[in-house]
Amino acid sequence: MLGLSWAEWLAVLGIVGAVYGGIRSLLKNFGDNIAKPLSQQIAGLTQAIDDLTANSLKEHNTFDKRLDRHDIKLGIHDAEIGTLYSEVGLRRKEQNND
C-alpha cells in the first residue's frame, strides 16, 4: 500500500501510537497537576468572595440602621433648636443645601 512494506507500516503505527500516548499522558498530567489544584483554588476564592459579600451586606444594613437613627436625632435636635430660636425671638440663617 502506498509503496510501503508491512514493516514500514508497523513502524509508522508505532510512531503514531507513541506520539498519541505521549500527548495523552501530558494532557492527563496537566489535568491532575495543574487544572485540578487550580480548580480547587478558584472554588476556595469563590467561597471567600461569597462570605465577604454576606459580611458586607450585614455591615451595610447595620450602618444603614445607625444612620437612620442618627437622622431622626438630627431632626429632633433641629426642631428643638428651632423652638429655642422662636422663644428667644431670633431668626435662623437660611441653609444652602447643595
N, CA, C and O atoms as a printed pandas DataFrame, in Angstrom:
     atom_number atom_name residue_name chain_id  residue_number  x_coord  y_coord  z_coord
0              1         N          MET        A               1    0.825   -1.189    0.000
1              2        CA          MET        A               1    0.000    0.000    0.000
2              3         C          MET        A               1    0.867    1.250    0.000
3              4         O          MET        A               1    1.826    1.353    0.765
4              5         N          LEU        A               2    0.527    2.185   -0.851
5              6        CA          LEU        A               2    1.226    3.451   -0.974
6              7         C          LEU        A               2    2.740    3.267   -1.059
7              8         O          LEU        A               2    3.506    4.171   -0.724
8              9         N          GLY        A               3    3.155    2.102   -1.506
9             10        CA          GLY        A               3    4.569    1.837   -1.701
10            11         C          GLY        A               3    5.321    1.531   -0.419
11            12         O          GLY        A               3    6.552    1.553   -0.418
12            13         N          LEU        A               4    4.607    1.238    0.698
13            14        CA          LEU        A               4    5.281    0.916    1.954
14            15         C          LEU        A               4    5.095   -0.571    2.251
15            16         O          LEU        A               4    4.054   -1.159    1.958
16            17         N          SER        A               5    6.117   -1.148    2.831
17            18        CA          SER        A               5    6.017   -2.554    3.204
18            19         C          SER        A               5    5.312   -2.668    4.549
19            20         O          SER        A               5    5.042   -1.674    5.223
20            21         N          TRP        A               6    5.020   -3.927    4.920
21            22        CA          TRP        A               6    4.347   -4.158    6.199
22            23         C          TRP        A               6    5.210   -3.680    7.358
23            24         O          TRP        A               6    4.674   -3.148    8.330
24            25         N          ALA        A               7    6.467   -3.841    7.295
25            26        CA          ALA        A               7    7.373   -3.417    8.368
26            27         C          ALA        A               7    7.354   -1.889    8.504
27            28         O          ALA        A               7    7.379   -1.362    9.616
28            29         N          GLU        A               8    7.311   -1.194    7.387
29            30        CA          GLU        A               8    7.264    0.266    7.436
30            31         C          GLU        A               8    5.929    0.748    7.997
31            32         O          GLU        A               8    5.879    1.705    8.769
32            33         N          TRP        A               9    4.835    0.066    7.596
33            34        CA          TRP        A               9    3.525    0.429    8.145
34            35         C          TRP        A               9    3.496    0.216    9.662
35            36         O          TRP        A               9    2.953    1.048   10.389
36            37         N          LEU        A              10    4.062   -0.867   10.139
37            38        CA          LEU        A              10    4.123   -1.130   11.577
38            39         C          LEU        A              10    4.966   -0.072   12.291
39            40         O          LEU        A              10    4.639    0.338   13.405
40            41         N          ALA        A              11    6.039    0.365   11.655
41            42        CA          ALA        A              11    6.873    1.413   12.244
42            43         C          ALA        A              11    6.100    2.727   12.331
43            44         O          ALA        A              11    6.174    3.423   13.344
44            45         N          VAL        A              12    5.359    3.071   11.275
45            46        CA          VAL        A              12    4.555    4.290   11.274
46            47         C          VAL        A              12    3.492    4.207   12.358
47            48         O          VAL        A              12    3.289    5.168   13.099
48            49         N          LEU        A              13    2.801    3.056   12.462
49            50        CA          LEU        A              13    1.794    2.873   13.506
50            51         C          LEU        A              13    2.417    2.972   14.901
51            52         O          LEU        A              13    1.806    3.530   15.812
52            53         N          GLY        A              14    3.602    2.445   15.067
53            54        CA          GLY        A              14    4.305    2.526   16.355
54            55         C          GLY        A              14    4.623    3.965   16.717
55            56         O          GLY        A              14    4.450    4.368   17.867
56            57         N          ILE        A              15    5.084    4.741   15.750
57            58        CA          ILE        A              15    5.402    6.155   15.994
58            59         C          ILE        A              15    4.134    6.935   16.312
59            60         O          ILE        A              15    4.114    7.718   17.262
60            61         N          VAL        A              16    3.071    6.732   15.528
61            62        CA          VAL        A              16    1.802    7.423   15.770
62            63         C          VAL        A              16    1.263    7.038   17.140
63            64         O          VAL        A              16    0.777    7.903   17.869
64            65         N          GLY        A              17    1.336    5.779   17.505
65            66        CA          GLY        A              17    0.870    5.324   18.813
66            67         C          GLY        A              17    1.672    5.944   19.944
67            68         O          GLY        A              17    1.109    6.336   20.966
68            69         N          ALA        A              18    2.990    6.035   19.764
69            70        CA          ALA        A              18    3.834    6.637   20.802
70            71         C          ALA        A              18    3.528    8.125   20.965
71            72         O          ALA        A              18    3.451    8.628   22.085
72            73         N          VAL        A              19    3.356    8.825   19.843
73            74        CA          VAL        A              19    3.024   10.249   19.904
74            75         C          VAL        A              19    1.664   10.434   20.567
75            76         O          VAL        A              19    1.499   11.314   21.412
76            77         N          TYR        A              20    0.683    9.604   20.188
77            78        CA          TYR        A              20   -0.648    9.685   20.790
78            79         C          TYR        A              20   -0.569    9.415   22.299
79            80         O          TYR        A              20   -1.164   10.147   23.090
80            81         N          GLY        A              21    0.157    8.379   22.694
81            82        CA          GLY        A              21    0.302    8.056   24.111
82            83         C          GLY        A              21    1.002    9.169   24.879
83            84         O          GLY        A              21    0.627    9.478   26.010
84            85         N          GLY        A              22    2.003    9.759   24.277
85            86        CA          GLY        A              22    2.713   10.863   24.936
86            87         C          GLY        A              22    1.819   12.077   25.133
87            88         O          GLY        A              22    1.803   12.684   26.204
88            89         N          ILE        A              23    1.081   12.422   24.098
89            90        CA          ILE        A              23    0.177   13.578   24.203
90            91         C          ILE        A              23   -0.907   13.307   25.238
91            92         O          ILE        A              23   -1.239   14.175   26.045
92            93         N          ARG        A              24   -1.457   12.091   25.210
93            94        CA          ARG        A              24   -2.497   11.742   26.184
94            95         C          ARG        A              24   -1.948   11.792   27.604
95            96         O          ARG        A              24   -2.628   12.270   28.512
96            97         N          SER        A              25   -0.728   11.305   27.807
97            98        CA          SER        A              25   -0.099   11.342   29.134
98            99         C          SER        A              25    0.129   12.781   29.590
99           100         O          SER        A              25   -0.095   13.111   30.755
100          101         N          LEU        A              26    0.577   13.636   28.667
101          102        CA          LEU        A              26    0.787   15.040   29.016
102          103         C          LEU        A              26   -0.526   15.715   29.405
103          104         O          LEU        A              26   -0.573   16.473   30.373
104          105         N          LEU        A              27   -1.590   15.441   28.654
105          106        CA          LEU        A              27   -2.881   16.045   28.962
106          107         C          LEU        A              27   -3.422   15.543   30.299
107          108         O          LEU        A              27   -3.998   16.321   31.059
108          109         N          LYS        A              28   -3.247   14.256   30.596
109          110        CA          LYS        A              28   -3.695   13.713   31.886
110          111         C          LYS        A              28   -2.871   14.329   33.014
111          112         O          LYS        A              28   -3.416   14.688   34.058
112          113         N          ASN        A              29   -1.578   14.451   32.808
113          114        CA          ASN        A              29   -0.696   15.057   33.800
114          115         C          ASN        A              29   -1.074   16.520   34.026
115          116         O          ASN        A              29   -1.067   17.004   35.158
116          117         N          PHE        A              30   -1.404   17.216   32.940
117          118        CA          PHE        A              30   -1.841   18.607   33.053
118          119         C          PHE        A              30   -3.111   18.687   33.883
119          120         O          PHE        A              30   -3.227   19.549   34.754
120          121         N          GLY        A              31   -4.061   17.803   33.625
121          122        CA          GLY        A              31   -5.315   17.808   34.363
122          123         C          GLY        A              31   -5.119   17.519   35.836
123          124         O          GLY        A              31   -5.743   18.161   36.681
124          125         N          ASP        A              32   -4.263   16.565   36.158
125          126        CA          ASP        A              32   -4.055   16.175   37.549
126          127         C          ASP        A              32   -3.197   17.174   38.316
127          128         O          ASP        A              32   -3.482   17.468   39.477
128          129         N          ASN        A              33   -2.166   17.692   37.693
129          130        CA          ASN        A              33   -1.195   18.529   38.416
130          131         C          ASN        A              33   -1.440   20.021   38.309
131          132         O          ASN        A              33   -0.953   20.780   39.146
132          133         N          ILE        A              34   -2.176   20.458   37.312
133          134        CA          ILE        A              34   -2.363   21.898   37.130
134          135         C          ILE        A              34   -3.836   22.273   37.210
135          136         O          ILE        A              34   -4.208   23.142   37.998
136          137         N          ALA        A              35   -4.663   21.644   36.422
137          138        CA          ALA        A              35   -6.070   22.053   36.347
138          139         C          ALA        A              35   -6.822   21.760   37.642
139          140         O          ALA        A              35   -7.606   22.593   38.097
140          141         N          LYS        A              36   -6.599   20.593   38.243
141          142        CA          LYS        A              36   -7.324   20.233   39.455
142          143         C          LYS        A              36   -6.983   21.164   40.621
143          144         O          LYS        A              36   -7.906   21.672   41.257
144          145         N          PRO        A              37   -5.695   21.419   40.938
145          146        CA          PRO        A              37   -5.399   22.375   42.015
146          147         C          PRO        A              37   -5.894   23.786   41.712
147          148         O          PRO        A              37   -6.338   24.500   42.610
148          149         N          LEU        A              38   -5.818   24.179   40.454
149          150        CA          LEU        A              38   -6.308   25.496   40.066
150          151         C          LEU        A              38   -7.819   25.587   40.283
151          152         O          LEU        A              38   -8.322   26.602   40.765
152          153         N          SER        A              39   -8.525   24.541   39.933
153          154        CA          SER        A              39   -9.968   24.500   40.148
154          155         C          SER        A              39  -10.302   24.567   41.638
155          156         O          SER        A              39  -11.262   25.232   42.025
156          157         N          GLN        A              40   -9.523   23.889   42.472
157          158        CA          GLN        A              40   -9.742   23.941   43.920
158          159         C          GLN        A              40   -9.489   25.341   44.465
159          160         O          GLN        A              40  -10.228   25.817   45.327
160          161         N          GLN        A              41   -8.457   25.995   43.969
161          162        CA          GLN        A              41   -8.156   27.360   44.410
162          163         C          GLN        A              41   -9.263   28.324   43.995
163          164         O          GLN        A              41   -9.636   29.214   44.760
164          165         N          ILE        A              42   -9.778   28.150   42.805
165          166        CA          ILE        A              42  -10.870   29.011   42.329
166          167         C          ILE        A              42  -12.121   28.778   43.168
167          168         O          ILE        A              42  -12.837   29.728   43.484
168          169         N          ALA        A              43  -12.395   27.522   43.533
169          170        CA          ALA        A              43  -13.552   27.224   44.388
170          171         C          ALA        A              43  -13.390   27.889   45.757
171          172         O          ALA        A              43  -14.346   28.445   46.297
172          173         N          GLY        A              44  -12.178   27.829   46.316
173          174        CA          GLY        A              44  -11.911   28.496   47.597
174          175         C          GLY        A              44  -12.073   30.000   47.499
175          176         O          GLY        A              44  -12.625   30.632   48.399
176          177         N          LEU        A              45  -11.595   30.566   46.417
177          178        CA          LEU        A              45  -11.722   32.009   46.203
178          179         C          LEU        A              45  -13.189   32.404   46.044
179          180         O          LEU        A              45  -13.615   33.439   46.557
180          181         N          THR        A              46  -13.951   31.593   45.343
181          182        CA          THR        A              46  -15.382   31.863   45.178
182          183         C          THR        A              46  -16.084   31.853   46.529
183          184         O          THR        A              46  -16.923   32.714   46.797
184          185         N          GLN        A              47  -15.752   30.895   47.376
185          186        CA          GLN        A              47  -16.360   30.821   48.702
186          187         C          GLN        A              47  -15.968   32.035   49.545
187          188         O          GLN        A              47  -16.799   32.587   50.264
188          189         N          ALA        A              48  -14.705   32.448   49.456
189          190        CA          ALA        A              48  -14.260   33.620   50.207
190          191         C          ALA        A              48  -14.995   34.883   49.750
191          192         O          ALA        A              48  -15.358   35.721   50.575
192          193         N          ILE        A              49  -15.211   35.018   48.457
193          194        CA          ILE        A              49  -15.942   36.174   47.931
194          195         C          ILE        A              49  -17.392   36.139   48.395
195          196         O          ILE        A              49  -17.956   37.176   48.746
196          197         N          ASP        A              50  -18.004   34.946   48.399
197          198        CA          ASP        A              50  -19.385   34.829   48.886
198          199         C          ASP        A              50  -19.483   35.209   50.358
199          200         O          ASP        A              50  -20.419   35.901   50.759
200          201         N          ASP        A              51  -18.521   34.761   51.167
201          202        CA          ASP        A              51  -18.508   35.108   52.586
202          203         C          ASP        A              51  -18.323   36.610   52.781
203          204         O          ASP        A              51  -18.981   37.218   53.626
204          205         N          LEU        A              52  -17.429   37.201   52.002
205          206        CA          LEU        A              52  -17.183   38.636   52.090
206          207         C          LEU        A              52  -18.425   39.430   51.687
207          208         O          LEU        A              52  -18.738   40.451   52.300
208          209         N          THR        A              53  -19.121   38.968   50.669
209          210        CA          THR        A              53  -20.340   39.635   50.232
210          211         C          THR        A              53  -21.406   39.593   51.323
211          212         O          THR        A              53  -22.058   40.600   51.601
212          213         N          ALA        A              54  -21.579   38.430   51.936
213          214        CA          ALA        A              54  -22.576   38.302   53.012
214          215         C          ALA        A              54  -22.218   39.205   54.183
215          216         O          ALA        A              54  -23.090   39.867   54.747
216          217         N          ASN        A              55  -20.938   39.236   54.553
217          218        CA          ASN        A              55  -20.496   40.082   55.656
218          219         C          ASN        A              55  -20.669   41.558   55.313
219          220         O          ASN        A              55  -21.063   42.353   56.166
220          221         N          SER        A              56  -20.380   41.919   54.087
221          222        CA          SER        A              56  -20.531   43.306   53.653
222          223         C          SER        A              56  -21.986   43.745   53.712
223          224         O          SER        A              56  -22.280   44.856   54.154
224          225         N          LEU        A              57  -22.899   42.884   53.271
225          226        CA          LEU        A              57  -24.319   43.215   53.329
226          227         C          LEU        A              57  -24.793   43.387   54.768
227          228         O          LEU        A              57  -25.581   44.283   55.070
228          229         N          LYS        A              58  -24.306   42.524   55.646
229          230        CA          LYS        A              58  -24.675   42.617   57.062
230          231         C          LYS        A              58  -24.185   43.940   57.652
231          232         O          LYS        A              58  -24.936   44.624   58.347
232          233         N          GLU        A              59  -22.947   44.298   57.384
233          234        CA          GLU        A              59  -22.390   45.552   57.899
234          235         C          GLU        A              59  -23.110   46.753   57.297
235          236         O          GLU        A              59  -23.370   47.734   57.993
236          237         N          HIS        A              60  -23.433   46.680   56.013
237          238        CA          HIS        A              60  -24.154   47.775   55.360
238          239         C          HIS        A              60  -25.502   48.002   56.039
239          240         O          HIS        A              60  -25.883   49.141   56.309
240          241         N          ASN        A              61  -26.219   46.918   56.311
241          242        CA          ASN        A              61  -27.518   47.041   56.975
242          243         C          ASN        A              61  -27.373   47.622   58.377
243          244         O          ASN        A              61  -28.201   48.429   58.801
244          245         N          THR        A              62  -26.327   47.219   59.102
245          246        CA          THR        A              62  -26.083   47.754   60.445
246          247         C          THR        A              62  -25.832   49.259   60.382
247          248         O          THR        A              62  -26.418   50.022   61.150
248          249         N          PHE        A              63  -24.965   49.683   59.472
249          250        CA          PHE        A              63  -24.676   51.113   59.357
250          251         C          PHE        A              63  -25.880   51.895   58.855
251          252         O          PHE        A              63  -26.082   53.042   59.253
252          253         N          ASP        A              64  -26.684   51.286   57.985
253          254        CA          ASP        A              64  -27.879   51.951   57.490
254          255         C          ASP        A              64  -28.855   52.226   58.636
255          256         O          ASP        A              64  -29.449   53.302   58.703
256          257         N          LYS        A              65  -29.017   51.262   59.527
257          258        CA          LYS        A              65  -29.897   51.458   60.693
258          259         C          LYS        A              65  -29.347   52.551   61.611
259          260         O          LYS        A              65  -30.097   53.377   62.132
260          261         N          ARG        A              66  -28.017   52.539   61.801
261          262        CA          ARG        A              66  -27.416   53.572   62.648
262          263         C          ARG        A              66  -27.602   54.955   62.028
263          264         O          ARG        A              66  -27.875   55.921   62.741
264          265         N          LEU        A              67  -27.458   55.057   60.721
265          266        CA          LEU        A              67  -27.653   56.349   60.054
266          267         C          LEU        A              67  -29.101   56.811   60.157
267          268         O          LEU        A              67  -29.364   58.000   60.339
268          269         N          ASP        A              68  -30.040   55.878   60.042
269          270        CA          ASP        A              68  -31.451   56.240   60.197
270          271         C          ASP        A              68  -31.714   56.807   61.593
271          272         O          ASP        A              68  -32.393   57.824   61.732
272          273         N          ARG        A              69  -31.176   56.150   62.627
273          274        CA          ARG        A              69  -31.355   56.658   63.998
274          275         C          ARG        A              69  -30.698   58.030   64.154
275          276         O          ARG        A              69  -31.232   58.909   64.830
276          277         N          HIS        A              70  -29.542   58.204   63.525
277          278        CA          HIS        A              70  -28.836   59.476   63.592
278          279         C          HIS        A              70  -29.651   60.582   62.921
279          280         O          HIS        A              70  -29.755   61.690   63.449
280          281         N          ASP        A              71  -30.231   60.276   61.752
281          282        CA          ASP        A              71  -31.071   61.262   61.056
282          283         C          ASP        A              71  -32.267   61.671   61.909
283          284         O          ASP        A              71  -32.635   62.845   61.933
284          285         N          ILE        A              72  -32.875   60.719   62.605
285          286        CA          ILE        A              72  -34.010   61.035   63.482
286          287         C          ILE        A              72  -33.566   61.964   64.610
287          288         O          ILE        A              72  -34.247   62.940   64.926
288          289         N          LYS        A              73  -32.417   61.650   65.214
289          290        CA          LYS        A              73  -31.905   62.505   66.288
290          291         C          LYS        A              73  -31.606   63.910   65.779
291          292         O          LYS        A              73  -31.882   64.896   66.463
292          293         N          LEU        A              74  -31.038   64.000   64.571
293          294        CA          LEU        A              74  -30.751   65.319   64.000
294          295         C          LEU        A              74  -32.044   66.101   63.762
295          296         O          LEU        A              74  -32.097   67.306   64.006
296          297         N          GLY        A              75  -33.073   65.420   63.292
297          298        CA          GLY        A              75  -34.363   66.086   63.090
298          299         C          GLY        A              75  -34.946   66.593   64.401
299          300         O          GLY        A              75  -35.479   67.701   64.457
300          301         N          ILE        A              76  -34.847   65.790   65.456
301          302        CA          ILE        A              76  -35.338   66.207   66.781
302          303         C          ILE        A              76  -34.550   67.406   67.281
303          304         O          ILE        A              76  -35.129   68.368   67.785
304          305         N          HIS        A              77  -33.224   67.349   67.141
305          306        CA          HIS        A              77  -32.389   68.467   67.583
306          307         C          HIS        A              77  -32.698   69.732   66.795
307          308         O          HIS        A              77  -32.740   70.827   67.354
308          309         N          ASP        A              78  -32.913   69.574   65.493
309          310        CA          ASP        A              78  -33.247   70.738   64.673
310          311         C          ASP        A              78  -34.567   71.365   65.135
311          312         O          ASP        A              78  -34.694   72.588   65.201
312          313         N          ALA        A              79  -35.540   70.519   65.451
313          314        CA          ALA        A              79  -36.826   71.038   65.946
314          315         C          ALA        A              79  -36.645   71.740   67.291
315          316         O          ALA        A              79  -37.236   72.793   67.529
316          317         N          GLU        A              80  -35.833   71.159   68.164
317          318        CA          GLU        A              80  -35.583   71.778   69.473
318          319         C          GLU        A              80  -34.871   73.123   69.319
319          320         O          GLU        A              80  -35.208   74.088   70.005
320          321         N          ILE        A              81  -33.891   73.183   68.421
321          322        CA          ILE        A              81  -33.178   74.441   68.192
322          323         C          ILE        A              81  -34.127   75.479   67.603
323          324         O          ILE        A              81  -34.076   76.651   67.976
324          325         N          GLY        A              82  -34.992   75.052   66.684
325          326        CA          GLY        A              82  -35.986   75.969   66.117
326          327         C          GLY        A              82  -36.904   76.524   67.190
327          328         O          GLY        A              82  -37.244   77.707   67.176
328          329         N          THR        A              83  -37.306   75.661   68.127
329          330        CA          THR        A              83  -38.154   76.115   69.237
330          331         C          THR        A              83  -37.417   77.142   70.087
331          332         O          THR        A              83  -37.989   78.163   70.467
332          333         N          LEU        A              84  -36.152   76.873   70.383
333          334        CA          LEU        A              84  -35.365   77.818   71.182
334          335         C          LEU        A              84  -35.219   79.162   70.459
335          336         O          LEU        A              84  -35.345   80.215   71.083
336          337         N          TYR        A              85  -34.955   79.131   69.159
337          338        CA          TYR        A              85  -34.829   80.381   68.400
338          339         C          TYR        A              85  -36.140   81.163   68.437
339          340         O          TYR        A              85  -36.133   82.382   68.608
340          341         N          SER        A              86  -37.258   80.468   68.277
341          342        CA          SER        A              86  -38.541   81.186   68.253
342          343         C          SER        A              86  -38.899   81.743   69.630
343          344         O          SER        A              86  -39.519   82.803   69.715
344          345         N          GLU        A              87  -38.530   81.068   70.690
345          346        CA          GLU        A              87  -38.823   81.561   72.040
346          347         C          GLU        A              87  -37.984   82.790   72.361
347          348         O          GLU        A              87  -38.451   83.713   73.028
348          349         N          VAL        A              88  -36.746   82.797   71.885
349          350        CA          VAL        A              88  -35.855   83.928   72.159
350          351         C          VAL        A              88  -36.130   85.058   71.168
351          352         O          VAL        A              88  -35.815   86.212   71.460
352          353         N          GLY        A              89  -36.693   84.765   70.038
353          354        CA          GLY        A              89  -37.014   85.778   69.053
354          355         C          GLY        A              89  -35.920   85.974   68.025
355          356         O          GLY        A              89  -35.847   87.026   67.390
356          357         N          LEU        A              90  -35.077   84.986   67.853
357          358        CA          LEU        A              90  -34.011   85.083   66.851
358          359         C          LEU        A              90  -34.478   84.459   65.541
359          360         O          LEU        A              90  -35.380   83.622   65.506
360          361         N          ARG        A              91  -33.828   84.899   64.470
361          362        CA          ARG        A              91  -34.094   84.301   63.160
362          363         C          ARG        A              91  -32.945   83.380   62.798
363          364         O          ARG        A              91  -31.779   83.685   63.046
364          365         N          ARG        A              92  -33.289   82.276   62.220
365          366        CA          ARG        A              92  -32.242   81.331   61.793
366          367         C          ARG        A              92  -31.711   81.740   60.430
367          368         O          ARG        A              92  -32.431   82.318   59.616
368          369         N          LYS        A              93  -30.461   81.438   60.196
369          370        CA          LYS        A              93  -29.864   81.684   58.877
370          371         C          LYS        A              93  -30.478   80.725   57.873
371          372         O          LYS        A              93  -30.847   79.598   58.203
372          373         N          GLU        A              94  -30.577   81.198   56.652
373          374        CA          GLU        A              94  -31.046   80.326   55.572
374          375         C          GLU        A              94  -29.970   79.285   55.299
375          376         O          GLU        A              94  -28.785   79.604   55.213
376          377         N          GLN        A              95  -30.397   78.048   55.165
377          378        CA          GLN        A              95  -29.459   76.975   54.881
378          379         C          GLN        A              95  -29.383   76.753   53.377
379          380         O          GLN        A              95  -30.399   76.724   52.683
380          381         N          ASN        A              96  -28.174   76.600   52.898
381          382        CA          ASN        A              96  -27.937   76.295   51.496
382          383         C          ASN        A              96  -27.574   74.809   51.402
383          384         O          ASN        A              96  -26.429   74.431   51.651
384          385         N          ASN        A              97  -28.538   73.978   51.046
385          386        CA          ASN        A              97  -28.327   72.534   50.998
386          387         C          ASN        A              97  -27.934   72.082   49.597
387          388         O          ASN        A              97  -28.760   71.557   48.851
388          389         N          ASP        A              98  -26.697   72.286   49.255
389          390        CA          ASP        A              98  -26.205   71.877   47.934
390          391         C          ASP        A              98  -25.824   70.428   47.951
391          392         O          ASP        A              98  -25.387   69.893   46.933
